[in-house]
Amino acid sequence: MRLGKNSIINGKLVIAIGSVLIVWVVLLIDILSPGVRYHSLIDILVVALVIPFGIWFIREFKKNLRHREESRGMNRKLKNLDKQKNEFVSMAAHELRAPLTAIKGYISMVTQGDAGDIPEKARRFLADVNTINDRLIRLVNNMLNVSRIEEGRMVFQLETEELSHVVRAVYSQFIPEAERKGLNYALKTSKHIRDRVSVDPDRIHEVIANLISNAIKYTDKGSVMVKLVQPNKATVRFEVKDTGSGISKEEQEKLFQKFYRVETNVGKTTGTGLGLYISRLLVEIFGGKIGLNSELGKGSTFWFEIPLATSAKKKSSAV
Ligand code: ADP
Protein backbone atom coordinates (compact mmCIF):
# COMPACT_ATOMS: atom_id res chain seq x y z
CA MET A 1 0.00 0.00 0.00
CA ARG A 2 1.33 3.48 -0.85
CA LEU A 3 1.69 5.92 2.03
CA GLY A 4 -0.24 9.20 1.55
CA LYS A 5 1.84 12.37 1.28
CA ASN A 6 0.45 13.64 4.61
CA SER A 7 1.47 10.49 6.47
CA ILE A 8 5.02 10.78 5.02
CA ILE A 9 5.24 14.43 6.15
CA ASN A 10 3.84 13.53 9.57
CA GLY A 11 6.27 10.60 9.95
CA LYS A 12 9.28 12.82 9.18
CA LEU A 13 7.98 15.48 11.56
CA VAL A 14 7.54 12.95 14.39
CA ILE A 15 11.16 11.84 13.90
CA ALA A 16 12.41 15.49 13.96
CA ILE A 17 10.33 16.41 17.03
CA GLY A 18 11.35 13.15 18.75
CA SER A 19 15.07 13.86 18.17
CA VAL A 20 14.75 17.38 19.62
CA LEU A 21 12.80 16.08 22.63
CA ILE A 22 15.44 13.41 23.32
CA VAL A 23 18.19 16.10 23.34
CA TRP A 24 16.13 18.23 25.74
CA VAL A 25 15.40 15.32 28.11
CA VAL A 26 19.04 14.15 28.13
CA LEU A 27 20.24 17.66 28.97
CA LEU A 28 17.60 18.10 31.73
CA ILE A 29 18.54 14.75 33.31
CA ASP A 30 22.17 15.85 33.16
CA ILE A 31 21.38 19.16 34.95
CA LEU A 32 19.22 17.56 37.61
CA SER A 33 21.48 14.57 38.39
CA PRO A 34 23.35 14.86 41.66
CA GLY A 35 27.16 14.71 41.74
CA VAL A 36 27.81 16.66 38.56
CA ARG A 37 26.88 20.10 39.93
CA TYR A 38 29.98 21.82 38.49
CA HIS A 39 28.56 21.24 34.96
CA SER A 40 25.17 22.82 35.69
CA LEU A 41 25.89 26.40 34.64
CA ILE A 42 27.23 25.34 31.28
CA ASP A 43 24.37 22.86 30.88
CA ILE A 44 21.76 25.55 31.69
CA LEU A 45 23.34 27.76 29.03
CA VAL A 46 23.31 24.89 26.52
CA VAL A 47 19.63 24.14 27.32
CA ALA A 48 18.76 27.84 26.99
CA LEU A 49 20.27 27.76 23.48
CA VAL A 50 19.01 24.34 22.45
CA ILE A 51 15.33 24.97 23.33
CA PRO A 52 14.77 27.97 20.99
CA PHE A 53 17.01 26.32 18.39
CA GLY A 54 14.94 23.13 18.65
CA ILE A 55 11.69 25.06 18.19
CA TRP A 56 13.15 26.94 15.21
CA PHE A 57 14.50 23.70 13.74
CA ILE A 58 11.13 21.95 13.98
CA ARG A 59 9.33 24.92 12.37
CA GLU A 60 11.82 25.15 9.51
CA PHE A 61 11.76 21.42 8.99
CA LYS A 62 7.95 21.46 8.79
CA LYS A 63 8.01 24.40 6.34
CA ASN A 64 10.60 22.69 4.20
CA LEU A 65 8.63 19.46 4.00
CA ARG A 66 5.45 21.32 3.00
CA HIS A 67 7.33 23.28 0.28
CA ARG A 68 8.83 20.13 -1.13
CA GLU A 69 5.46 18.40 -1.28
CA GLU A 70 3.83 21.49 -2.84
CA SER A 71 6.47 21.76 -5.55
CA ARG A 72 6.20 18.02 -6.27
CA GLY A 73 2.42 18.44 -6.63
CA MET A 74 2.94 21.47 -8.89
CA ASN A 75 5.39 19.52 -11.01
CA ARG A 76 2.91 16.69 -11.44
CA LYS A 77 0.20 19.20 -12.42
CA LEU A 78 2.50 20.91 -14.96
CA LYS A 79 3.48 17.57 -16.51
CA ASN A 80 -0.16 16.67 -16.77
CA LEU A 81 -1.02 20.02 -18.36
CA ASP A 82 1.88 19.63 -20.81
CA LYS A 83 0.60 16.18 -21.77
CA GLN A 84 -2.93 17.53 -22.26
CA LYS A 85 -1.58 20.42 -24.37
CA ASN A 86 0.39 18.00 -26.58
CA GLU A 87 -2.69 15.81 -26.99
CA PHE A 88 -4.78 18.84 -27.92
CA VAL A 89 -2.20 20.10 -30.46
CA SER A 90 -1.97 16.61 -32.00
CA MET A 91 -5.74 16.25 -32.17
CA ALA A 92 -6.26 19.76 -33.62
CA ALA A 93 -3.46 19.29 -36.17
CA HIS A 94 -4.87 15.91 -37.16
CA GLU A 95 -8.37 17.32 -37.63
CA LEU A 96 -7.01 20.22 -39.70
CA ARG A 97 -4.98 18.04 -42.04
CA ALA A 98 -7.89 16.18 -43.63
CA PRO A 99 -9.81 19.29 -44.89
CA LEU A 100 -6.56 20.94 -46.04
CA THR A 101 -5.67 17.87 -48.06
CA ALA A 102 -9.20 17.83 -49.52
CA ILE A 103 -8.85 21.54 -50.53
CA LYS A 104 -5.58 20.68 -52.27
CA GLY A 105 -7.31 17.89 -54.18
CA TYR A 106 -10.17 20.14 -55.35
CA ILE A 107 -7.78 22.92 -56.42
CA SER A 108 -5.82 20.42 -58.45
CA MET A 109 -9.03 19.07 -60.09
CA VAL A 110 -10.23 22.56 -61.04
CA THR A 111 -6.84 23.66 -62.43
CA GLN A 112 -6.61 20.43 -64.44
CA GLY A 113 -9.93 21.25 -66.12
CA ASP A 114 -12.19 18.73 -64.37
CA ALA A 115 -14.76 21.50 -63.85
CA GLY A 116 -14.44 22.86 -67.38
CA ASP A 117 -12.38 25.76 -68.72
CA ILE A 118 -11.42 28.46 -66.27
CA PRO A 119 -10.13 31.94 -67.09
CA GLU A 120 -6.39 32.61 -66.72
CA LYS A 121 -6.99 35.06 -63.87
CA ALA A 122 -8.91 32.42 -61.88
CA ARG A 123 -6.07 29.97 -62.53
CA ARG A 124 -3.57 32.45 -61.03
CA PHE A 125 -5.79 32.97 -57.99
CA LEU A 126 -6.07 29.22 -57.53
CA ALA A 127 -2.28 28.90 -57.72
CA ASP A 128 -2.06 31.38 -54.85
CA VAL A 129 -4.68 29.49 -52.87
CA ASN A 130 -2.69 26.33 -53.46
CA THR A 131 0.54 27.94 -52.19
CA ILE A 132 -1.18 29.19 -49.04
CA ASN A 133 -2.84 25.82 -48.53
CA ASP A 134 0.54 24.08 -48.88
CA ARG A 135 1.96 26.40 -46.25
CA LEU A 136 -0.86 25.44 -43.87
CA ILE A 137 -0.31 21.73 -44.57
CA ARG A 138 3.41 22.18 -43.79
CA LEU A 139 2.59 23.94 -40.55
CA VAL A 140 0.12 21.27 -39.48
CA ASN A 141 2.60 18.50 -40.39
CA ASN A 142 5.31 20.17 -38.32
CA MET A 143 2.93 20.43 -35.36
CA LEU A 144 1.99 16.77 -35.68
CA ASN A 145 5.59 15.64 -36.13
CA VAL A 146 6.91 17.46 -33.09
CA SER A 147 4.87 15.60 -30.51
CA ARG A 148 5.13 12.28 -32.37
CA ILE A 149 8.91 12.43 -32.57
CA GLU A 150 9.40 13.70 -29.02
CA GLU A 151 7.13 11.02 -27.59
CA GLY A 152 8.68 8.29 -29.77
CA ARG A 153 5.34 7.61 -31.50
CA MET A 154 6.52 8.39 -35.03
CA VAL A 155 6.48 5.42 -37.38
CA PHE A 156 8.98 5.71 -40.22
CA GLN A 157 8.48 3.98 -43.54
CA LEU A 158 12.14 3.61 -44.44
CA GLU A 159 12.80 3.09 -48.14
CA THR A 160 15.79 3.31 -50.39
CA GLU A 161 15.06 6.41 -52.40
CA GLU A 162 16.91 8.60 -54.88
CA LEU A 163 17.17 11.92 -53.11
CA SER A 164 17.17 13.78 -56.45
CA HIS A 165 13.59 12.55 -57.10
CA VAL A 166 12.35 14.08 -53.88
CA VAL A 167 14.36 17.26 -54.41
CA ARG A 168 12.93 17.71 -57.93
CA ALA A 169 9.36 17.19 -56.70
CA VAL A 170 9.73 19.71 -53.87
CA TYR A 171 11.59 22.18 -56.09
CA SER A 172 8.71 22.16 -58.64
CA GLN A 173 6.13 22.65 -55.91
CA PHE A 174 7.73 26.02 -55.04
CA ILE A 175 8.11 27.41 -58.58
CA PRO A 176 4.87 29.48 -58.44
CA GLU A 177 5.82 30.99 -55.06
CA ALA A 178 9.33 31.92 -56.20
CA GLU A 179 7.93 33.40 -59.44
CA ARG A 180 5.40 35.47 -57.54
CA LYS A 181 8.23 37.01 -55.51
CA GLY A 182 10.23 37.62 -58.70
CA LEU A 183 13.15 35.50 -57.48
CA ASN A 184 15.70 33.81 -59.67
CA TYR A 185 14.97 30.20 -58.71
CA ALA A 186 16.94 27.24 -60.04
CA LEU A 187 17.88 23.62 -59.35
CA LYS A 188 21.26 22.03 -60.10
CA THR A 189 21.93 18.32 -59.76
CA SER A 190 24.73 16.42 -61.36
CA LYS A 191 23.57 13.58 -63.64
CA HIS A 192 26.10 11.11 -62.28
CA ILE A 193 25.49 11.76 -58.64
CA ARG A 194 25.05 8.78 -56.30
CA ASP A 195 22.05 9.71 -54.22
CA ARG A 196 20.31 6.53 -53.01
CA VAL A 197 19.56 7.04 -49.35
CA SER A 198 17.63 5.09 -46.76
CA VAL A 199 14.92 7.49 -45.59
CA ASP A 200 11.20 7.90 -45.11
CA PRO A 201 10.38 9.72 -48.41
CA ASP A 202 7.48 11.73 -46.94
CA ARG A 203 9.56 12.94 -44.02
CA ILE A 204 12.60 13.90 -46.11
CA HIS A 205 10.15 15.68 -48.44
CA GLU A 206 9.05 17.73 -45.42
CA VAL A 207 12.65 18.61 -44.49
CA ILE A 208 13.44 19.82 -48.03
CA ALA A 209 10.14 21.72 -48.18
CA ASN A 210 10.93 23.44 -44.85
CA LEU A 211 14.35 24.57 -46.11
CA ILE A 212 13.23 25.75 -49.57
CA SER A 213 10.13 27.44 -48.18
CA ASN A 214 12.29 29.35 -45.65
CA ALA A 215 14.75 30.42 -48.35
CA ILE A 216 11.90 31.89 -50.42
CA LYS A 217 10.09 33.35 -47.41
CA TYR A 218 13.15 35.19 -46.06
CA THR A 219 14.42 36.43 -49.45
CA ASP A 220 12.84 39.58 -50.89
CA LYS A 221 15.01 39.91 -53.97
CA GLY A 222 17.79 38.04 -55.73
CA SER A 223 17.97 34.29 -55.95
CA VAL A 224 17.29 30.95 -54.35
CA MET A 225 19.51 28.16 -55.69
CA VAL A 226 18.84 24.52 -54.88
CA LYS A 227 21.66 22.02 -55.30
CA LEU A 228 22.42 18.35 -54.78
CA VAL A 229 26.12 17.49 -54.57
CA GLN A 230 28.39 14.64 -53.61
CA PRO A 231 30.88 15.77 -50.93
CA ASN A 232 32.42 12.28 -50.71
CA LYS A 233 31.78 8.69 -51.83
CA ALA A 234 29.60 7.85 -48.84
CA THR A 235 27.41 10.96 -48.60
CA VAL A 236 24.99 13.13 -50.54
CA ARG A 237 24.50 16.79 -49.70
CA PHE A 238 21.45 18.99 -50.26
CA GLU A 239 21.94 22.78 -50.30
CA VAL A 240 19.67 25.77 -50.67
CA LYS A 241 21.43 29.11 -51.07
CA ASP A 242 19.56 32.39 -50.86
CA THR A 243 20.34 36.09 -51.06
CA GLY A 244 17.97 36.92 -48.20
CA SER A 245 18.31 38.61 -44.83
CA GLY A 246 21.10 36.36 -43.54
CA ILE A 247 21.51 35.39 -39.88
CA SER A 248 23.99 36.66 -37.30
CA LYS A 249 26.50 34.28 -35.66
CA GLU A 250 24.73 34.50 -32.25
CA GLU A 251 21.35 33.68 -33.77
CA GLN A 252 22.79 30.79 -35.81
CA GLU A 253 23.62 28.91 -32.61
CA LYS A 254 19.98 28.96 -31.46
CA LEU A 255 18.33 28.44 -34.83
CA PHE A 256 17.65 24.69 -34.61
CA GLN A 257 16.05 24.94 -31.17
CA LYS A 258 12.32 24.37 -30.72
CA PHE A 259 10.17 27.50 -31.35
CA TYR A 260 13.22 29.69 -32.03
CA ARG A 261 12.59 32.61 -34.40
CA VAL A 262 15.11 35.32 -35.29
CA GLU A 263 14.13 38.53 -33.41
CA THR A 264 14.11 40.77 -36.49
CA ASN A 265 11.77 38.42 -38.37
CA VAL A 266 9.15 38.13 -35.63
CA GLY A 267 6.17 40.28 -36.64
CA LYS A 268 7.35 40.70 -40.24
CA THR A 269 6.71 37.11 -41.28
CA THR A 270 4.45 34.42 -39.91
CA GLY A 271 5.95 31.24 -38.54
CA THR A 272 6.21 28.95 -35.56
CA GLY A 273 9.94 28.31 -35.21
CA LEU A 274 9.28 24.59 -35.57
CA GLY A 275 10.47 23.92 -39.14
CA LEU A 276 14.22 23.87 -38.50
CA TYR A 277 13.84 22.04 -35.19
CA ILE A 278 11.85 19.23 -36.85
CA SER A 279 14.21 19.18 -39.82
CA ARG A 280 17.18 18.67 -37.50
CA LEU A 281 15.42 15.84 -35.61
CA LEU A 282 14.48 14.09 -38.86
CA VAL A 283 17.88 14.45 -40.54
CA GLU A 284 19.58 13.10 -37.40
CA ILE A 285 17.16 10.16 -37.28
CA PHE A 286 18.23 9.32 -40.85
CA GLY A 287 21.87 9.34 -39.72
CA GLY A 288 22.73 12.72 -41.23
CA LYS A 289 23.60 16.23 -40.10
CA ILE A 290 22.17 19.64 -40.86
CA GLY A 291 23.64 23.14 -40.74
CA LEU A 292 24.02 26.52 -42.35
CA ASN A 293 26.55 29.10 -43.48
CA SER A 294 25.23 32.61 -43.27
CA GLU A 295 26.23 36.22 -43.01
CA LEU A 296 23.89 38.96 -41.84
CA GLY A 297 22.61 40.95 -44.81
CA LYS A 298 24.25 38.67 -47.35
CA GLY A 299 22.09 35.56 -47.38
CA SER A 300 22.31 32.00 -46.17
CA THR A 301 23.06 28.49 -47.33
CA PHE A 302 21.15 25.81 -45.46
CA TRP A 303 22.33 22.25 -46.01
CA PHE A 304 22.01 18.69 -44.85
CA GLU A 305 24.09 15.60 -45.55
CA ILE A 306 22.83 12.02 -45.46
CA PRO A 307 24.86 8.82 -45.74
CA LEU A 308 24.23 6.81 -48.91
CA ALA A 309 22.27 3.57 -48.50
CA THR A 310 24.57 0.57 -48.35
CA SER A 311 21.98 -1.96 -49.59
CA ALA A 312 18.38 -1.78 -50.76
CA LYS A 313 16.17 -2.21 -47.72
CA LYS A 314 12.50 -1.70 -47.07
CA LYS A 315 11.21 -1.55 -43.54
CA SER A 316 9.11 0.35 -41.04
CA SER A 317 10.36 1.39 -37.67
CA ALA A 318 9.22 3.47 -34.72
CA VAL A 319 11.86 5.82 -33.34
P1 ADP B 1 9.59 29.67 -38.99
O1 ADP B 1 10.08 29.96 -40.37
O2 ADP B 1 8.25 29.05 -38.94
O3 ADP B 1 9.73 30.83 -38.07
P2 ADP B 1 11.84 27.82 -38.78
O4 ADP B 1 12.19 26.89 -37.69
O5 ADP B 1 11.69 27.26 -40.14
O6 ADP B 1 10.53 28.55 -38.31
O7 ADP B 1 12.95 28.95 -38.83
C1 ADP B 1 13.40 29.54 -37.61
C2 ADP B 1 13.88 30.95 -37.87
O8 ADP B 1 15.07 30.90 -38.65
C3 ADP B 1 12.91 31.78 -38.69
O9 ADP B 1 12.01 32.43 -37.86
C4 ADP B 1 13.84 32.75 -39.40
O10 ADP B 1 14.01 33.88 -38.60
C5 ADP B 1 15.16 32.02 -39.50
N1 ADP B 1 15.42 31.52 -40.86
C6 ADP B 1 15.19 30.28 -41.32
N2 ADP B 1 15.57 30.16 -42.61
C7 ADP B 1 16.07 31.35 -42.97
C8 ADP B 1 16.65 31.89 -44.18
N3 ADP B 1 16.78 31.14 -45.27
N4 ADP B 1 17.06 33.18 -44.16
C9 ADP B 1 16.94 33.94 -43.05
N5 ADP B 1 16.41 33.50 -41.88
C10 ADP B 1 15.98 32.23 -41.83
PDB file of N, CA and C in Angstrom, residues 77-94 143-144 146-148 150-151 153 258-259 274 277:
ATOM      1  N   LYS A  77       1.277  18.493 -11.717  1.00  0.00           N
ATOM      2  CA  LYS A  77       0.195  19.200 -12.419  1.00  0.00           C
ATOM      3  C   LYS A  77       0.702  19.741 -13.748  1.00  0.00           C
ATOM      4  N   LEU A  78       1.936  20.338 -13.727  1.00  0.00           N
ATOM      5  CA  LEU A  78       2.499  20.913 -14.959  1.00  0.00           C
ATOM      6  C   LEU A  78       2.718  19.833 -16.017  1.00  0.00           C
ATOM      7  N   LYS A  79       3.239  18.676 -15.561  1.00  0.00           N
ATOM      8  CA  LYS A  79       3.483  17.573 -16.514  1.00  0.00           C
ATOM      9  C   LYS A  79       2.173  17.126 -17.144  1.00  0.00           C
ATOM     10  N   ASN A  80       1.144  17.071 -16.295  1.00  0.00           N
ATOM     11  CA  ASN A  80      -0.165  16.667 -16.767  1.00  0.00           C
ATOM     12  C   ASN A  80      -0.717  17.662 -17.790  1.00  0.00           C
ATOM     13  N   LEU A  81      -0.548  18.964 -17.450  1.00  0.00           N
ATOM     14  CA  LEU A  81      -1.016  20.022 -18.364  1.00  0.00           C
ATOM     15  C   LEU A  81      -0.273  19.947 -19.695  1.00  0.00           C
ATOM     16  N   ASP A  82       1.055  19.713 -19.606  1.00  0.00           N
ATOM     17  CA  ASP A  82       1.876  19.631 -20.813  1.00  0.00           C
ATOM     18  C   ASP A  82       1.396  18.469 -21.684  1.00  0.00           C
ATOM     19  N   LYS A  83       1.077  17.355 -21.025  1.00  0.00           N
ATOM     20  CA  LYS A  83       0.597  16.183 -21.766  1.00  0.00           C
ATOM     21  C   LYS A  83      -0.735  16.513 -22.449  1.00  0.00           C
ATOM     22  N   GLN A  84      -1.619  17.175 -21.692  1.00  0.00           N
ATOM     23  CA  GLN A  84      -2.925  17.526 -22.264  1.00  0.00           C
ATOM     24  C   GLN A  84      -2.769  18.480 -23.443  1.00  0.00           C
ATOM     25  N   LYS A  85      -1.819  19.450 -23.288  1.00  0.00           N
ATOM     26  CA  LYS A  85      -1.577  20.420 -24.370  1.00  0.00           C
ATOM     27  C   LYS A  85      -1.083  19.688 -25.631  1.00  0.00           C
ATOM     28  N   ASN A  86      -0.128  18.755 -25.432  1.00  0.00           N
ATOM     29  CA  ASN A  86       0.392  17.996 -26.582  1.00  0.00           C
ATOM     30  C   ASN A  86      -0.720  17.200 -27.258  1.00  0.00           C
ATOM     31  N   GLU A  87      -1.588  16.601 -26.414  1.00  0.00           N
ATOM     32  CA  GLU A  87      -2.687  15.811 -26.989  1.00  0.00           C
ATOM     33  C   GLU A  87      -3.623  16.710 -27.780  1.00  0.00           C
ATOM     34  N   PHE A  88      -3.879  17.919 -27.221  1.00  0.00           N
ATOM     35  CA  PHE A  88      -4.782  18.843 -27.918  1.00  0.00           C
ATOM     36  C   PHE A  88      -4.171  19.285 -29.249  1.00  0.00           C
ATOM     37  N   VAL A  89      -2.873  19.644 -29.222  1.00  0.00           N
ATOM     38  CA  VAL A  89      -2.204  20.099 -30.459  1.00  0.00           C
ATOM     39  C   VAL A  89      -2.242  18.982 -31.505  1.00  0.00           C
ATOM     40  N   SER A  90      -1.950  17.743 -31.066  1.00  0.00           N
ATOM     41  CA  SER A  90      -1.971  16.610 -32.000  1.00  0.00           C
ATOM     42  C   SER A  90      -3.356  16.426 -32.590  1.00  0.00           C
ATOM     43  N   MET A  91      -4.369  16.496 -31.723  1.00  0.00           N
ATOM     44  CA  MET A  91      -5.736  16.250 -32.172  1.00  0.00           C
ATOM     45  C   MET A  91      -6.162  17.357 -33.151  1.00  0.00           C
ATOM     46  N   ALA A  92      -5.871  18.626 -32.767  1.00  0.00           N
ATOM     47  CA  ALA A  92      -6.262  19.756 -33.615  1.00  0.00           C
ATOM     48  C   ALA A  92      -5.554  19.671 -34.967  1.00  0.00           C
ATOM     49  N   ALA A  93      -4.237  19.359 -34.927  1.00  0.00           N
ATOM     50  CA  ALA A  93      -3.463  19.288 -36.167  1.00  0.00           C
ATOM     51  C   ALA A  93      -4.011  18.160 -37.057  1.00  0.00           C
ATOM     52  N   HIS A  94      -4.352  17.043 -36.413  1.00  0.00           N
ATOM     53  CA  HIS A  94      -4.872  15.906 -37.160  1.00  0.00           C
ATOM     54  C   HIS A  94      -6.195  16.262 -37.835  1.00  0.00           C
ATOM     55  N   MET A 143       3.533  20.531 -36.694  1.00  0.00           N
ATOM     56  CA  MET A 143       2.930  20.429 -35.357  1.00  0.00           C
ATOM     57  C   MET A 143       2.700  18.965 -34.977  1.00  0.00           C
ATOM     58  N   LEU A 144       2.236  18.191 -35.948  1.00  0.00           N
ATOM     59  CA  LEU A 144       1.991  16.770 -35.679  1.00  0.00           C
ATOM     60  C   LEU A 144       3.302  16.031 -35.414  1.00  0.00           C
ATOM     61  N   VAL A 146       6.173  17.127 -34.311  1.00  0.00           N
ATOM     62  CA  VAL A 146       6.912  17.459 -33.093  1.00  0.00           C
ATOM     63  C   VAL A 146       6.529  16.544 -31.936  1.00  0.00           C
ATOM     64  N   SER A 147       5.228  16.423 -31.662  1.00  0.00           N
ATOM     65  CA  SER A 147       4.874  15.604 -30.508  1.00  0.00           C
ATOM     66  C   SER A 147       5.133  14.123 -30.805  1.00  0.00           C
ATOM     67  N   ARG A 148       4.900  13.707 -32.056  1.00  0.00           N
ATOM     68  CA  ARG A 148       5.126  12.282 -32.366  1.00  0.00           C
ATOM     69  C   ARG A 148       6.590  11.894 -32.191  1.00  0.00           C
ATOM     70  N   GLU A 150       8.943  13.550 -30.410  1.00  0.00           N
ATOM     71  CA  GLU A 150       9.395  13.702 -29.021  1.00  0.00           C
ATOM     72  C   GLU A 150       8.886  12.574 -28.132  1.00  0.00           C
ATOM     73  N   GLU A 151       7.689  12.080 -28.436  1.00  0.00           N
ATOM     74  CA  GLU A 151       7.129  11.022 -27.588  1.00  0.00           C
ATOM     75  C   GLU A 151       7.459   9.631 -28.129  1.00  0.00           C
ATOM     76  N   ARG A 153       6.495   8.282 -30.892  1.00  0.00           N
ATOM     77  CA  ARG A 153       5.344   7.609 -31.504  1.00  0.00           C
ATOM     78  C   ARG A 153       5.406   7.610 -33.029  1.00  0.00           C
ATOM     79  N   LYS A 258      13.778  24.366 -30.571  1.00  0.00           N
ATOM     80  CA  LYS A 258      12.319  24.375 -30.717  1.00  0.00           C
ATOM     81  C   LYS A 258      11.748  25.784 -30.521  1.00  0.00           C
ATOM     82  N   PHE A 259      10.886  26.215 -31.393  1.00  0.00           N
ATOM     83  CA  PHE A 259      10.169  27.501 -31.352  1.00  0.00           C
ATOM     84  C   PHE A 259      11.060  28.719 -31.548  1.00  0.00           C
ATOM     85  N   LEU A 274       9.228  26.046 -35.714  1.00  0.00           N
ATOM     86  CA  LEU A 274       9.277  24.588 -35.565  1.00  0.00           C
ATOM     87  C   LEU A 274       9.994  23.903 -36.730  1.00  0.00           C
ATOM     88  N   TYR A 277      13.711  22.996 -36.303  1.00  0.00           N
ATOM     89  CA  TYR A 277      13.843  22.042 -35.190  1.00  0.00           C
ATOM     90  C   TYR A 277      13.466  20.635 -35.670  1.00  0.00           C
TER      91      TYR A 277
END
